């Protein structure tokens, strides 16, 4: 599609909960919440300097229709650079103003896509999970304590990037946002796994998920994803995220592929808003091959993009 077609498509796309101003307080664990063209983001101090840059929101943002006005607004806020993952599925040239870097593909189940062909092994795991777990849709606030507990357990046993290590306040803010919903797996009256997702128009975007080791071994996630497809698969496109980095990433990718009938690209926006200050920071703090070039990803604990495209 040409540039005008891309802008028209963006203008028609319903915003995600992550795109709305009310989401900004949920990002406080990453920095100081801010707004640009009513879009939420965070301002982060740059270690070793008096400057700051803009990031996010997490997990991703719908590209603004007017990229020039948006970037000018962020420059007016005083940020040196802006980095953000763009909403999955958007192709160039809609992202051309953001120096986009392809970072990974996300797994999607498209409601009008080809029929899902699941292996006998996958169907076996689904049957087992549904036999053990009761799957329910519920309000986030109703199961807030279980979400915090399970996500805390996940952080304790698995390496998560800085942006994925959400705090309890993030969960609390999600509970008050329109369009945020939760699926839980229960057995013997206890919640063993959850998945929080965002609903916007005819799209569903998975946001946070975690389960106890027992729930994972007993196929709770198979039951949850089968529930999502059974409940929403004919009415919505389901965006399940990509393959995470880390030792368990390959297995997570294989799992998601069992529920997907498509894959879509995901791009990282990389914008220098103040060239002179960025060059000064590189001179004073050193240069890296990732973006922003003055930040050390080892210090930032996974926020930035690595040279091979991983975040």
GROMACS .gro file of N, CA and C in nm, residues 20-109:
model
  270
   20UNK      N    1  -0.392   0.466   2.502
   20UNK     CA    2  -0.475   0.570   2.562
   20UNK      C    3  -0.406   0.634   2.682
   21UNK      N    4  -0.438   0.759   2.704
   21UNK     CA    5  -0.374   0.836   2.810
   21UNK      C    6  -0.391   0.769   2.946
   22UNK      N    7  -0.504   0.703   2.968
   22UNK     CA    8  -0.530   0.640   3.098
   22UNK      C    9  -0.432   0.527   3.130
   23UNK      N   10  -0.360   0.479   3.028
   23UNK     CA   11  -0.263   0.371   3.049
   23UNK      C   12  -0.131   0.421   3.106
   24UNK      N   13  -0.104   0.550   3.096
   24UNK     CA   14   0.026   0.603   3.136
   24UNK      C   15   0.064   0.568   3.279
   25UNK      N   16  -0.026   0.579   3.379
   25UNK     CA   17   0.016   0.545   3.516
   25UNK      C   18   0.061   0.399   3.532
   26UNK      N   19   0.018   0.312   3.444
   26UNK     CA   20   0.060   0.171   3.452
   26UNK      C   21   0.207   0.154   3.414
   27UNK      N   22   0.268   0.258   3.356
   27UNK     CA   23   0.406   0.250   3.311
   27UNK      C   24   0.505   0.312   3.409
   28UNK      N   25   0.459   0.348   3.526
   28UNK     CA   26   0.545   0.419   3.620
   28UNK      C   27   0.666   0.337   3.662
   29UNK      N   28   0.656   0.206   3.658
   29UNK     CA   29   0.769   0.122   3.697
   29UNK      C   30   0.886   0.136   3.599
   30UNK      N   31   0.861   0.193   3.481
   30UNK     CA   32   0.966   0.211   3.381
   30UNK      C   33   1.025   0.351   3.381
   31UNK      N   34   0.955   0.449   3.436
   31UNK     CA   35   1.002   0.587   3.433
   31UNK      C   36   0.888   0.681   3.467
   32UNK      N   37   0.904   0.805   3.428
   32UNK     CA   38   0.803   0.906   3.456
   32UNK      C   39   0.700   0.907   3.343
   33UNK      N   40   0.572   0.878   3.373
   33UNK     CA   41   0.470   0.880   3.267
   33UNK      C   42   0.458   1.017   3.203
   34UNK      N   43   0.434   1.016   3.072
   34UNK     CA   44   0.417   1.140   2.997
   34UNK      C   45   0.320   1.113   2.883
   35UNK      N   46   0.286   1.220   2.810
   35UNK     CA   47   0.193   1.208   2.699
   35UNK      C   48   0.246   1.287   2.580
   36UNK      N   49   0.215   1.237   2.462
   36UNK     CA   50   0.241   1.312   2.340
   36UNK      C   51   0.126   1.281   2.245
   37UNK      N   52   0.056   1.385   2.201
   37UNK     CA   53  -0.064   1.367   2.121
   37UNK      C   54  -0.160   1.270   2.190
   38UNK      N   55  -0.168   1.283   2.322
   38UNK     CA   56  -0.253   1.202   2.407
   38UNK      C   57  -0.212   1.055   2.411
   39UNK      N   58  -0.095   1.022   2.357
   39UNK     CA   59  -0.044   0.886   2.364
   39UNK      C   60   0.048   0.872   2.486
   40UNK      N   61   0.039   0.761   2.559
   40UNK     CA   62   0.124   0.744   2.676
   40UNK      C   63   0.264   0.699   2.639
   41UNK      N   64   0.362   0.741   2.717
   41UNK     CA   65   0.500   0.695   2.707
   41UNK      C   66   0.566   0.725   2.840
   42UNK      N   67   0.692   0.690   2.853
   42UNK     CA   68   0.765   0.721   2.975
   42UNK      C   69   0.893   0.795   2.941
   43UNK      N   70   0.931   0.885   3.030
   43UNK     CA   71   1.059   0.955   3.019
   43UNK      C   72   1.157   0.888   3.116
   44UNK      N   73   1.273   0.852   3.064
   44UNK     CA   74   1.372   0.780   3.145
   44UNK      C   75   1.500   0.862   3.157
   45UNK      N   76   1.547   0.884   3.278
   45UNK     CA   77   1.678   0.948   3.293
   45UNK      C   78   1.786   0.865   3.225
   46UNK      N   79   1.881   0.931   3.163
   46UNK     CA   80   1.993   0.863   3.098
   46UNK      C   81   2.109   0.859   3.196
   47UNK      N   82   2.148   0.739   3.241
   47UNK     CA   83   2.255   0.730   3.341
   47UNK      C   84   2.381   0.804   3.298
   48UNK      N   85   2.440   0.878   3.390
   48UNK     CA   86   2.563   0.949   3.362
   48UNK      C   87   2.543   1.083   3.295
   49UNK      N   88   2.419   1.130   3.290
   49UNK     CA   89   2.392   1.259   3.226
   49UNK      C   90   2.273   1.326   3.294
   50UNK      N   91   2.246   1.447   3.252
   50UNK     CA   92   2.129   1.520   3.300
   50UNK      C   93   2.014   1.510   3.200
   51UNK      N   94   2.030   1.429   3.096
   51UNK     CA   95   1.930   1.417   2.990
   51UNK      C   96   1.835   1.301   3.016
   52UNK      N   97   1.733   1.293   2.933
   52UNK     CA   98   1.638   1.182   2.940
   52UNK      C   99   1.590   1.150   2.799
   53UNK      N  100   1.538   1.030   2.784
   53UNK     CA  101   1.481   0.990   2.656
   53UNK      C  102   1.342   0.934   2.678
   54UNK      N  103   1.273   0.906   2.568
   54UNK     CA  104   1.135   0.858   2.572
   54UNK      C  105   1.131   0.712   2.529
   55UNK      N  106   1.041   0.637   2.591
   55UNK     CA  107   1.031   0.494   2.563
   55UNK      C  108   0.885   0.451   2.571
   56UNK      N  109   0.850   0.359   2.483
   56UNK     CA  110   0.724   0.290   2.496
   56UNK      C  111   0.604   0.358   2.433
   57UNK      N  112   0.487   0.309   2.472
   57UNK     CA  113   0.456   0.226   2.587
   57UNK      C  114   0.485   0.077   2.566
   58UNK      N  115   0.484   0.003   2.676
   58UNK     CA  116   0.494  -0.143   2.676
   58UNK      C  117   0.351  -0.199   2.674
   59UNK      N  118   0.319  -0.299   2.592
   59UNK     CA  119   0.410  -0.376   2.509
   59UNK      C  120   0.436  -0.313   2.372
   60UNK      N  121   0.339  -0.239   2.319
   60UNK     CA  122   0.361  -0.173   2.191
   60UNK      C  123   0.258  -0.063   2.172
   61UNK      N  124   0.279   0.014   2.062
   61UNK     CA  125   0.198   0.131   2.037
   61UNK      C  126   0.149   0.130   1.893
   62UNK      N  127   0.026   0.174   1.872
   62UNK     CA  128  -0.024   0.194   1.737
   62UNK      C  129   0.045   0.316   1.676
   63UNK      N  130   0.100   0.304   1.556
   63UNK     CA  131   0.168   0.420   1.496
   63UNK      C  132   0.074   0.539   1.484
   64UNK      N  133   0.117   0.659   1.524
   64UNK     CA  134   0.034   0.777   1.506
   64UNK      C  135   0.008   0.804   1.358
   65UNK      N  136  -0.109   0.857   1.327
   65UNK     CA  137  -0.142   0.888   1.188
   65UNK      C  138  -0.050   0.997   1.134
   66UNK      N  139  -0.026   1.101   1.214
   66UNK     CA  140   0.060   1.212   1.172
   66UNK      C  141   0.193   1.199   1.245
   67UNK      N  142   0.287   1.132   1.181
   67UNK     CA  143   0.415   1.104   1.247
   67UNK      C  144   0.493   1.233   1.272
   68UNK      N  145   0.486   1.330   1.178
   68UNK     CA  146   0.562   1.454   1.195
   68UNK      C  147   0.518   1.531   1.318
   69UNK      N  148   0.389   1.547   1.336
   69UNK     CA  149   0.338   1.620   1.452
   69UNK      C  150   0.372   1.546   1.581
   70UNK      N  151   0.362   1.414   1.577
   70UNK     CA  152   0.392   1.334   1.696
   70UNK      C  153   0.538   1.350   1.737
   71UNK      N  154   0.630   1.339   1.642
   71UNK     CA  155   0.771   1.350   1.673
   71UNK      C  156   0.808   1.491   1.718
   72UNK      N  157   0.745   1.590   1.659
   72UNK     CA  158   0.770   1.728   1.702
   72UNK      C  159   0.723   1.748   1.846
   73UNK      N  160   0.614   1.684   1.882
   73UNK     CA  161   0.565   1.694   2.019
   73UNK      C  162   0.659   1.631   2.117
   74UNK      N  163   0.719   1.516   2.080
   74UNK     CA  164   0.815   1.454   2.171
   74UNK      C  165   0.942   1.536   2.183
   75UNK      N  166   0.985   1.596   2.073
   75UNK     CA  167   1.102   1.683   2.081
   75UNK      C  168   1.075   1.801   2.173
   76UNK      N  169   0.952   1.853   2.170
   76UNK     CA  170   0.915   1.965   2.257
   76UNK      C  171   0.917   1.926   2.403
   77UNK      N  172   0.897   1.797   2.432
   77UNK     CA  173   0.905   1.750   2.570
   77UNK      C  174   1.049   1.746   2.621
   78UNK      N  175   1.145   1.752   2.530
   78UNK     CA  176   1.285   1.755   2.568
   78UNK      C  177   1.356   1.622   2.561
   79UNK      N  178   1.292   1.519   2.505
   79UNK     CA  179   1.355   1.388   2.497
   79UNK      C  180   1.462   1.386   2.389
   80UNK      N  181   1.570   1.313   2.414
   80UNK     CA  182   1.680   1.301   2.316
   80UNK      C  183   1.642   1.204   2.205
   81UNK      N  184   1.584   1.091   2.242
   81UNK     CA  185   1.543   0.990   2.145
   81UNK      C  186   1.409   0.932   2.188
   82UNK      N  187   1.348   0.857   2.098
   82UNK     CA  188   1.227   0.780   2.131
   82UNK      C  189   1.244   0.640   2.075
   83UNK      N  190   1.212   0.540   2.158
   83UNK     CA  191   1.219   0.400   2.119
   83UNK      C  192   1.088   0.334   2.157
   84UNK      N  193   1.028   0.259   2.065
   84UNK     CA  194   0.903   0.190   2.098
   84UNK      C  195   0.879   0.077   2.000
   85UNK      N  196   0.821  -0.030   2.050
   85UNK     CA  197   0.775  -0.139   1.963
   85UNK      C  198   0.642  -0.097   1.902
   86UNK      N  199   0.628  -0.117   1.772
   86UNK     CA  200   0.506  -0.080   1.703
   86UNK      C  201   0.406  -0.196   1.702
   87UNK      N  202   0.282  -0.161   1.696
   87UNK     CA  203   0.173  -0.260   1.694
   87UNK      C  204   0.199  -0.365   1.586
   88UNK      N  205   0.189  -0.492   1.618
   88UNK     CA  206   0.223  -0.596   1.521
   88UNK      C  207   0.133  -0.593   1.398
   89UNK      N  208   0.195  -0.623   1.286
   89UNK     CA  209   0.121  -0.635   1.162
   89UNK      C  210   0.133  -0.516   1.070
   90UNK      N  211   0.179  -0.399   1.122
   90UNK     CA  212   0.188  -0.281   1.037
   90UNK      C  213   0.311  -0.289   0.948
   91UNK      N  214   0.287  -0.265   0.821
   91UNK     CA  215   0.394  -0.270   0.723
   91UNK      C  216   0.441  -0.129   0.688
   92UNK      N  217   0.556  -0.120   0.623
   92UNK     CA  218   0.598   0.006   0.564
   92UNK      C  219   0.504   0.038   0.448
   93UNK      N  220   0.477   0.165   0.414
   93UNK     CA  221   0.546   0.284   0.464
   93UNK      C  222   0.478   0.352   0.584
   94UNK      N  223   0.377   0.288   0.643
   94UNK     CA  224   0.310   0.351   0.757
   94UNK      C  225   0.409   0.388   0.867
   95UNK      N  226   0.520   0.314   0.875
   95UNK     CA  227   0.619   0.336   0.981
   95UNK      C  228   0.742   0.411   0.931
   96UNK      N  229   0.739   0.462   0.810
   96UNK     CA  230   0.860   0.516   0.749
   96UNK      C  231   0.919   0.633   0.827
   97UNK      N  232   0.838   0.708   0.898
   97UNK     CA  233   0.891   0.821   0.973
   97UNK      C  234   0.962   0.784   1.101
   98UNK      N  235   0.967   0.654   1.133
   98UNK     CA  236   1.020   0.611   1.262
   98UNK      C  237   1.147   0.526   1.251
   99UNK      N  238   1.213   0.528   1.135
   99UNK     CA  239   1.335   0.449   1.115
   99UNK      C  240   1.315   0.307   1.167
  100UNK      N  241   1.216   0.236   1.117
  100UNK     CA  242   1.178   0.108   1.178
  100UNK      C  243   1.280  -0.003   1.156
  101UNK      N  244   1.302  -0.081   1.260
  101UNK     CA  245   1.388  -0.198   1.256
  101UNK      C  246   1.304  -0.322   1.280
  102UNK      N  247   1.301  -0.419   1.187
  102UNK     CA  248   1.227  -0.543   1.213
  102UNK      C  249   1.294  -0.620   1.326
  103UNK      N  250   1.216  -0.659   1.425
  103UNK     CA  251   1.276  -0.726   1.540
  103UNK      C  252   1.232  -0.872   1.555
  104UNK      N  253   1.107  -0.903   1.523
  104UNK     CA  254   1.063  -1.042   1.531
  104UNK      C  255   0.927  -1.053   1.466
  105UNK      N  256   0.882  -1.177   1.448
  105UNK     CA  257   0.746  -1.200   1.404
  105UNK      C  258   0.659  -1.240   1.523
  106UNK      N  259   0.532  -1.203   1.517
  106UNK     CA  260   0.437  -1.244   1.618
  106UNK      C  261   0.342  -1.349   1.560
  107UNK      N  262   0.299  -1.439   1.646
  107UNK     CA  263   0.205  -1.542   1.607
  107UNK      C  264   0.063  -1.486   1.615
  108UNK      N  265  -0.017  -1.515   1.514
  108UNK     CA  266  -0.154  -1.463   1.506
  108UNK      C  267  -0.249  -1.575   1.463
  109UNK      N  268  -0.368  -1.573   1.521
  109UNK     CA  269  -0.476  -1.654   1.466
  109UNK      C  270  -0.576  -1.559   1.403
   0.00000   0.00000   0.00000
